[in-house]
PDB file of C-alpha atoms in Angstrom:
ATOM      1  CA  ASN B   1     162.569  41.614 -20.308  1.00  0.00           C
ATOM      2  CA  ALA B   2     160.241  43.747 -18.113  1.00  0.00           C
ATOM      3  CA  GLY B   3     159.935  41.516 -15.215  1.00  0.00           C
ATOM      4  CA  VAL B   4     157.053  42.122 -13.150  1.00  0.00           C
ATOM      5  CA  THR B   5     154.616  45.034 -14.255  1.00  0.00           C
ATOM      6  CA  GLN B   6     151.711  46.442 -12.169  1.00  0.00           C
ATOM      7  CA  THR B   7     148.961  49.024 -13.101  1.00  0.00           C
ATOM      8  CA  PRO B   8     147.640  51.533 -12.191  1.00  0.00           C
ATOM      9  CA  LYS B   9     150.558  53.061 -10.167  1.00  0.00           C
ATOM     10  CA  PHE B  10     148.146  55.160  -8.035  1.00  0.00           C
ATOM     11  CA  ARG B  11     144.324  55.039  -7.452  1.00  0.00           C
ATOM     12  CA  ILE B  12     141.576  56.789  -5.391  1.00  0.00           C
ATOM     13  CA  LEU B  13     138.555  54.793  -4.828  1.00  0.00           C
ATOM     14  CA  LYS B  14     135.221  55.840  -3.088  1.00  0.00           C
ATOM     15  CA  ILE B  15     133.672  53.389  -0.456  1.00  0.00           C
ATOM     16  CA  GLY B  16     131.794  50.779  -2.208  1.00  0.00           C
ATOM     17  CA  GLN B  17     133.506  51.146  -5.550  1.00  0.00           C
ATOM     18  CA  SER B  18     135.170  48.097  -7.292  1.00  0.00           C
ATOM     19  CA  MET B  19     138.377  48.045  -9.261  1.00  0.00           C
ATOM     20  CA  THR B  20     140.937  45.462 -10.402  1.00  0.00           C
ATOM     21  CA  LEU B  21     144.768  45.598 -10.041  1.00  0.00           C
ATOM     22  CA  GLN B  22     146.535  44.359 -12.878  1.00  0.00           C
ATOM     23  CA  CYS B  23     149.818  42.416 -12.601  1.00  0.00           C
ATOM     24  CA  THR B  24     151.843  40.906 -15.267  1.00  0.00           C
ATOM     25  CA  GLN B  25     155.168  38.945 -15.416  1.00  0.00           C
ATOM     26  CA  ASP B  26     157.114  37.817 -18.428  1.00  0.00           C
ATOM     27  CA  MET B  27     159.544  35.414 -16.719  1.00  0.00           C
ATOM     28  CA  ASN B  28     157.288  32.218 -17.199  1.00  0.00           C
ATOM     29  CA  HIS B  29     156.952  31.930 -13.465  1.00  0.00           C
ATOM     30  CA  ASN B  30     154.500  29.371 -12.047  1.00  0.00           C
ATOM     31  CA  TYR B  31     154.046  31.188  -8.767  1.00  0.00           C
ATOM     32  CA  MET B  32     152.452  34.347  -8.213  1.00  0.00           C
ATOM     33  CA  TYR B  33     151.612  36.410  -5.095  1.00  0.00           C
ATOM     34  CA  TRP B  34     149.576  39.439  -4.001  1.00  0.00           C
ATOM     35  CA  TYR B  35     150.692  41.255  -0.702  1.00  0.00           C
ATOM     36  CA  ARG B  36     149.491  44.243   0.940  1.00  0.00           C
ATOM     37  CA  GLN B  37     152.010  46.608   2.598  1.00  0.00           C
ATOM     38  CA  ASP B  38     150.834  48.842   5.493  1.00  0.00           C
ATOM     39  CA  PRO B  39     153.401  51.184   7.727  1.00  0.00           C
ATOM     40  CA  GLY B  40     155.314  49.153   9.979  1.00  0.00           C
ATOM     41  CA  MET B  41     153.496  45.954   9.443  1.00  0.00           C
ATOM     42  CA  GLY B  42     155.883  44.247   6.755  1.00  0.00           C
ATOM     43  CA  LEU B  43     154.115  42.483   3.986  1.00  0.00           C
ATOM     44  CA  LYS B  44     150.978  40.458   4.243  1.00  0.00           C
ATOM     45  CA  LEU B  45     149.942  37.756   1.848  1.00  0.00           C
ATOM     46  CA  ILE B  46     146.549  38.318   0.330  1.00  0.00           C
ATOM     47  CA  TYR B  47     146.199  35.526  -2.236  1.00  0.00           C
ATOM     48  CA  TYR B  48     148.862  33.248  -4.225  1.00  0.00           C
ATOM     49  CA  SER B  49     148.846  30.872  -7.455  1.00  0.00           C
ATOM     50  CA  VAL B  50     150.928  28.176  -8.079  1.00  0.00           C
ATOM     51  CA  GLY B  51     149.848  27.925 -11.975  1.00  0.00           C
ATOM     52  CA  ALA B  52     147.394  28.746 -14.172  1.00  0.00           C
ATOM     53  CA  GLY B  53     144.011  27.982 -12.804  1.00  0.00           C
ATOM     54  CA  ILE B  54     145.178  27.451  -9.336  1.00  0.00           C
ATOM     55  CA  THR B  55     144.655  30.050  -6.568  1.00  0.00           C
ATOM     56  CA  ASP B  56     144.411  30.050  -2.885  1.00  0.00           C
ATOM     57  CA  LYS B  57     143.862  32.396  -0.082  1.00  0.00           C
ATOM     58  CA  GLY B  58     146.804  33.938   1.967  1.00  0.00           C
ATOM     59  CA  GLU B  59     146.690  35.674   5.388  1.00  0.00           C
ATOM     60  CA  VAL B  60     144.424  38.528   4.727  1.00  0.00           C
ATOM     61  CA  PRO B  61     141.965  37.691   1.561  1.00  0.00           C
ATOM     62  CA  ASN B  62     138.825  39.124   2.864  1.00  0.00           C
ATOM     63  CA  GLY B  63     137.578  41.759   0.444  1.00  0.00           C
ATOM     64  CA  TYR B  64     139.525  40.407  -2.469  1.00  0.00           C
ATOM     65  CA  ASN B  65     139.355  37.993  -5.233  1.00  0.00           C
ATOM     66  CA  VAL B  66     141.683  36.778  -7.860  1.00  0.00           C
ATOM     67  CA  SER B  67     142.015  34.868 -11.065  1.00  0.00           C
ATOM     68  CA  ARG B  68     144.702  33.106 -12.950  1.00  0.00           C
ATOM     69  CA  SER B  69     143.730  32.370 -16.532  1.00  0.00           C
ATOM     70  CA  THR B  70     147.157  32.557 -18.038  1.00  0.00           C
ATOM     71  CA  THR B  71     150.807  32.051 -16.510  1.00  0.00           C
ATOM     72  CA  GLU B  72     151.526  35.728 -17.098  1.00  0.00           C
ATOM     73  CA  ASP B  73     148.585  37.395 -15.512  1.00  0.00           C
ATOM     74  CA  PHE B  74     147.215  37.475 -12.200  1.00  0.00           C
ATOM     75  CA  PRO B  75     144.780  40.058 -11.275  1.00  0.00           C
ATOM     76  CA  LEU B  76     143.429  41.357  -7.964  1.00  0.00           C
ATOM     77  CA  ARG B  77     139.842  42.244  -7.720  1.00  0.00           C
ATOM     78  CA  LEU B  78     138.230  44.607  -5.013  1.00  0.00           C
ATOM     79  CA  GLU B  79     134.524  44.249  -5.205  1.00  0.00           C
ATOM     80  CA  LEU B  80     133.173  46.554  -2.324  1.00  0.00           C
ATOM     81  CA  ALA B  81     136.124  49.095  -1.517  1.00  0.00           C
ATOM     82  CA  ALA B  82     136.432  49.699   2.206  1.00  0.00           C
ATOM     83  CA  PRO B  83     138.958  52.308   4.062  1.00  0.00           C
ATOM     84  CA  SER B  84     140.609  49.452   5.507  1.00  0.00           C
ATOM     85  CA  GLN B  85     141.842  48.584   2.132  1.00  0.00           C
ATOM     86  CA  THR B  86     143.839  51.602   1.820  1.00  0.00           C
ATOM     87  CA  SER B  87     147.335  50.416   1.361  1.00  0.00           C
ATOM     88  CA  VAL B  88     150.160  49.618  -1.224  1.00  0.00           C
ATOM     89  CA  TYR B  89     149.712  46.404  -3.160  1.00  0.00           C
ATOM     90  CA  PHE B  90     152.542  44.558  -4.466  1.00  0.00           C
ATOM     91  CA  CYS B  91     152.508  41.717  -6.720  1.00  0.00           C
ATOM     92  CA  ALA B  92     155.497  39.155  -6.959  1.00  0.00           C
ATOM     93  CA  SER B  93     156.303  35.923  -8.851  1.00  0.00           C
ATOM     94  CA  ARG B  94     159.068  33.345  -8.574  1.00  0.00           C
ATOM     95  CA  SER B  95     159.991  30.096 -10.335  1.00  0.00           C
ATOM     96  CA  SER B  96     159.384  26.638  -8.986  1.00  0.00           C
ATOM     97  CA  ASN B  97     163.000  25.833  -7.934  1.00  0.00           C
ATOM     98  CA  ARG B  98     163.438  25.705  -4.191  1.00  0.00           C
ATOM     99  CA  HIS B  99     165.374  28.951  -3.651  1.00  0.00           C
ATOM    100  CA  TYR B 100     162.164  30.770  -3.115  1.00  0.00           C
ATOM    101  CA  GLU B 101     163.484  34.296  -4.401  1.00  0.00           C
ATOM    102  CA  GLN B 102     160.538  36.250  -5.475  1.00  0.00           C
ATOM    103  CA  TYR B 103     160.538  39.399  -8.013  1.00  0.00           C
ATOM    104  CA  PHE B 104     158.304  42.114  -6.983  1.00  0.00           C
ATOM    105  CA  GLY B 105     156.398  44.725  -9.285  1.00  0.00           C
ATOM    106  CA  PRO B 106     156.589  48.299  -8.543  1.00  0.00           C
ATOM    107  CA  GLY B 107     153.395  48.492  -6.434  1.00  0.00           C
ATOM    108  CA  THR B 108     150.000  50.183  -6.714  1.00  0.00           C
ATOM    109  CA  ARG B 109     149.226  52.847  -4.008  1.00  0.00           C
ATOM    110  CA  LEU B 110     145.517  52.597  -3.147  1.00  0.00           C
ATOM    111  CA  THR B 111     143.381  55.048  -1.199  1.00  0.00           C
ATOM    112  CA  VAL B 112     139.857  54.397  -0.324  1.00  0.00           C
ATOM    113  CA  THR B 113     137.784  57.435   0.952  1.00  0.00           C
TER     114      THR B 113
ATOM    115  CA  ALA L   1     155.242  28.946  14.015  1.00  0.00           C
ATOM    116  CA  GLN L   2     157.750  30.656  11.825  1.00  0.00           C
ATOM    117  CA  SER L   3     158.400  34.270  12.257  1.00  0.00           C
ATOM    118  CA  VAL L   4     160.816  36.891  11.807  1.00  0.00           C
ATOM    119  CA  THR L   5     161.855  39.951  14.043  1.00  0.00           C
ATOM    120  CA  GLN L   6     163.961  42.895  13.176  1.00  0.00           C
ATOM    121  CA  LEU L   7     165.311  44.747  16.062  1.00  0.00           C
ATOM    122  CA  GLY L   8     164.854  48.662  15.578  1.00  0.00           C
ATOM    123  CA  SER L   9     162.181  50.101  13.188  1.00  0.00           C
ATOM    124  CA  HIS L  10     164.674  52.852  12.307  1.00  0.00           C
ATOM    125  CA  VAL L  11     168.376  53.144  12.163  1.00  0.00           C
ATOM    126  CA  SER L  12     170.422  56.149  11.423  1.00  0.00           C
ATOM    127  CA  VAL L  13     174.264  55.897  10.439  1.00  0.00           C
ATOM    128  CA  SER L  14     176.735  58.542   9.240  1.00  0.00           C
ATOM    129  CA  GLU L  15     177.946  58.326   5.822  1.00  0.00           C
ATOM    130  CA  GLY L  16     181.035  56.056   5.941  1.00  0.00           C
ATOM    131  CA  ALA L  17     180.086  54.199   9.112  1.00  0.00           C
ATOM    132  CA  LEU L  18     179.282  50.374   9.483  1.00  0.00           C
ATOM    133  CA  VAL L  19     175.587  49.509   8.652  1.00  0.00           C
ATOM    134  CA  LEU L  20     174.281  46.895  11.076  1.00  0.00           C
ATOM    135  CA  LEU L  21     170.781  45.647  10.703  1.00  0.00           C
ATOM    136  CA  ARG L  22     169.625  42.798  12.778  1.00  0.00           C
ATOM    137  CA  CYS L  23     167.253  40.142  12.103  1.00  0.00           C
ATOM    138  CA  ASN L  24     166.222  36.985  14.039  1.00  0.00           C
ATOM    139  CA  TYR L  25     163.964  34.165  12.931  1.00  0.00           C
ATOM    140  CA  SER L  26     162.312  31.198  14.311  1.00  0.00           C
ATOM    141  CA  SER L  27     161.903  28.222  12.188  1.00  0.00           C
ATOM    142  CA  SER L  28     161.398  24.527  13.106  1.00  0.00           C
ATOM    143  CA  VAL L  29     163.273  23.431   9.930  1.00  0.00           C
ATOM    144  CA  PRO L  30     166.298  24.609   8.120  1.00  0.00           C
ATOM    145  CA  PRO L  31     165.437  28.000   6.723  1.00  0.00           C
ATOM    146  CA  TYR L  32     166.013  29.885   3.530  1.00  0.00           C
ATOM    147  CA  LEU L  33     166.815  33.471   4.650  1.00  0.00           C
ATOM    148  CA  PHE L  34     166.405  36.614   2.562  1.00  0.00           C
ATOM    149  CA  TRP L  35     167.265  40.115   2.800  1.00  0.00           C
ATOM    150  CA  TYR L  36     165.081  42.771   0.550  1.00  0.00           C
ATOM    151  CA  VAL L  37     165.735  46.324  -0.080  1.00  0.00           C
ATOM    152  CA  GLN L  38     162.908  48.839  -0.887  1.00  0.00           C
ATOM    153  CA  TYR L  39     163.835  52.466  -2.104  1.00  0.00           C
ATOM    154  CA  PRO L  40     161.188  54.982  -1.943  1.00  0.00           C
ATOM    155  CA  ASN L  41     158.126  54.418  -4.259  1.00  0.00           C
ATOM    156  CA  GLN L  42     159.461  51.071  -5.586  1.00  0.00           C
ATOM    157  CA  GLY L  43     158.951  47.444  -5.289  1.00  0.00           C
ATOM    158  CA  LEU L  44     161.258  45.262  -3.189  1.00  0.00           C
ATOM    159  CA  GLN L  45     164.662  44.005  -4.569  1.00  0.00           C
ATOM    160  CA  LEU L  46     166.817  41.211  -3.457  1.00  0.00           C
ATOM    161  CA  LEU L  47     169.927  42.120  -1.698  1.00  0.00           C
ATOM    162  CA  LEU L  48     170.930  38.625  -0.897  1.00  0.00           C
ATOM    163  CA  LYS L  49     169.801  35.137   0.346  1.00  0.00           C
ATOM    164  CA  TYR L  50     171.003  32.225   2.266  1.00  0.00           C
ATOM    165  CA  THR L  51     170.093  28.879   1.057  1.00  0.00           C
ATOM    166  CA  SER L  52     172.239  26.404   3.187  1.00  0.00           C
ATOM    167  CA  ALA L  53     175.329  26.799   1.340  1.00  0.00           C
ATOM    168  CA  ALA L  54     178.058  29.154   2.731  1.00  0.00           C
ATOM    169  CA  THR L  55     176.960  30.793   6.193  1.00  0.00           C
ATOM    170  CA  LEU L  56     178.399  34.209   5.059  1.00  0.00           C
ATOM    171  CA  VAL L  57     176.663  35.432   2.070  1.00  0.00           C
ATOM    172  CA  LYS L  58     177.506  38.242  -0.160  1.00  0.00           C
ATOM    173  CA  GLY L  59     175.066  40.476  -2.022  1.00  0.00           C
ATOM    174  CA  ILE L  60     174.872  43.438  -4.285  1.00  0.00           C
ATOM    175  CA  ASN L  61     176.225  46.938  -3.333  1.00  0.00           C
ATOM    176  CA  ASP L  62     178.742  45.337  -0.605  1.00  0.00           C
ATOM    177  CA  PHE L  63     176.090  44.172   1.488  1.00  0.00           C
ATOM    178  CA  GLU L  64     176.689  40.839   3.415  1.00  0.00           C
ATOM    179  CA  ALA L  65     174.854  38.692   5.915  1.00  0.00           C
ATOM    180  CA  GLU L  66     175.814  35.858   8.112  1.00  0.00           C
ATOM    181  CA  PHE L  67     173.734  32.845   8.869  1.00  0.00           C
ATOM    182  CA  LYS L  68     174.193  31.931  12.677  1.00  0.00           C
ATOM    183  CA  LYS L  69     172.145  28.899  13.487  1.00  0.00           C
ATOM    184  CA  SER L  70     173.091  28.877  17.135  1.00  0.00           C
ATOM    185  CA  GLU L  71     171.730  32.552  17.297  1.00  0.00           C
ATOM    186  CA  THR L  72     168.871  32.049  14.932  1.00  0.00           C
ATOM    187  CA  SER L  73     170.230  35.198  13.514  1.00  0.00           C
ATOM    188  CA  PHE L  74     170.791  36.581   9.960  1.00  0.00           C
ATOM    189  CA  HIS L  75     172.113  40.360  10.431  1.00  0.00           C
ATOM    190  CA  LEU L  76     172.910  42.363   7.501  1.00  0.00           C
ATOM    191  CA  THR L  77     176.103  44.523   7.422  1.00  0.00           C
ATOM    192  CA  LYS L  78     177.906  46.863   5.202  1.00  0.00           C
ATOM    193  CA  PRO L  79     181.404  48.106   6.066  1.00  0.00           C
ATOM    194  CA  SER L  80     180.700  51.902   4.761  1.00  0.00           C
ATOM    195  CA  ALA L  81     177.344  53.446   4.452  1.00  0.00           C
ATOM    196  CA  HIS L  82     176.734  55.390   1.345  1.00  0.00           C
ATOM    197  CA  MET L  83     173.827  58.173   0.909  1.00  0.00           C
ATOM    198  CA  SER L  84     172.212  55.803  -1.745  1.00  0.00           C
ATOM    199  CA  ASP L  85     171.723  53.077   1.005  1.00  0.00           C
ATOM    200  CA  ALA L  86     168.916  54.956   2.534  1.00  0.00           C
ATOM    201  CA  ALA L  87     165.883  52.836   2.029  1.00  0.00           C
ATOM    202  CA  GLU L  88     163.838  50.328   3.952  1.00  0.00           C
ATOM    203  CA  TYR L  89     165.314  46.678   4.495  1.00  0.00           C
ATOM    204  CA  PHE L  90     163.171  43.615   5.031  1.00  0.00           C
ATOM    205  CA  CYS L  91     164.375  40.406   6.249  1.00  0.00           C
ATOM    206  CA  ALA L  92     162.467  37.425   5.084  1.00  0.00           C
ATOM    207  CA  VAL L  93     162.303  33.491   6.034  1.00  0.00           C
ATOM    208  CA  SER L  94     161.003  30.925   3.699  1.00  0.00           C
ATOM    209  CA  VAL L  95     158.712  28.237   4.732  1.00  0.00           C
ATOM    210  CA  LYS L  96     158.087  25.031   2.779  1.00  0.00           C
ATOM    211  CA  THR L  97     154.414  24.583   2.140  1.00  0.00           C
ATOM    212  CA  SER L  98     152.218  24.176  -0.720  1.00  0.00           C
ATOM    213  CA  TYR L  99     153.040  27.427  -1.933  1.00  0.00           C
ATOM    214  CA  ASP L 100     156.384  28.063  -0.337  1.00  0.00           C
ATOM    215  CA  LYS L 101     155.288  30.872   2.011  1.00  0.00           C
ATOM    216  CA  VAL L 102     157.569  33.536   2.652  1.00  0.00           C
ATOM    217  CA  ILE L 103     157.269  35.543   6.112  1.00  0.00           C
ATOM    218  CA  PHE L 104     158.487  39.021   6.012  1.00  0.00           C
ATOM    219  CA  GLY L 105     159.816  41.032   9.031  1.00  0.00           C
ATOM    220  CA  PRO L 106     158.204  44.371   9.841  1.00  0.00           C
ATOM    221  CA  GLY L 107     161.261  46.155   8.180  1.00  0.00           C
ATOM    222  CA  THR L 108     163.959  48.766   9.233  1.00  0.00           C
ATOM    223  CA  SER L 109     164.180  51.943   7.778  1.00  0.00           C
ATOM    224  CA  LEU L 110     167.876  52.992   7.234  1.00  0.00           C
ATOM    225  CA  SER L 111     169.027  56.762   7.234  1.00  0.00           C
ATOM    226  CA  VAL L 112     172.254  57.894   6.113  1.00  0.00           C
ATOM    227  CA  ILE L 113     173.569  61.339   7.638  1.00  0.00           C
ATOM    228  CA  PRO L 114     176.098  63.379   5.482  1.00  0.00           C
TER     229      PRO L 114
END
């Protein structure tokens, strides 16, 4: 049982480049989330999904896109990278029960220069 | 609106001393509350959670937290700090929305001095 996995661990992008951050969970969780973590700012929700085929925006969605074609996978797409997107990105998942506990991946550290 | 505040962005304690990390929340409805720990270069891990059962919640590694409704607090404590407790700690409150939003506090970095 691997839990939540994320790839890559690190990435450096040039301004204007695109990339996809991968997230996979093997716990059959319906709910999945993408957060970004900036120093001293806690976690900000980018996008979330409540099941395959259903996604919606969180607090800071600008510059990002997501898809959810399967229960397991929830990739995050950056289309035109900007320096403001330099951050650590975490994917999380949880089951549908009301206890709200989320399981987090190890994160992707992205630098845009 | 729901929010979470953590008093002290950085806390230092001596090895063997009491750990106290403060968390206050605002919520218009009874909340679910969480403490997560983040070790360097890792994701967040659940330490403990309050889900309206016992107000004193015990978690992993001898951490515990007490829910005090009158003070809207959920402070995290540990009787004796270990070097391995050095990490970032996040308090979080859940909000019942269409996607069960979780609001995270800004975090408190704990240093343990030998």
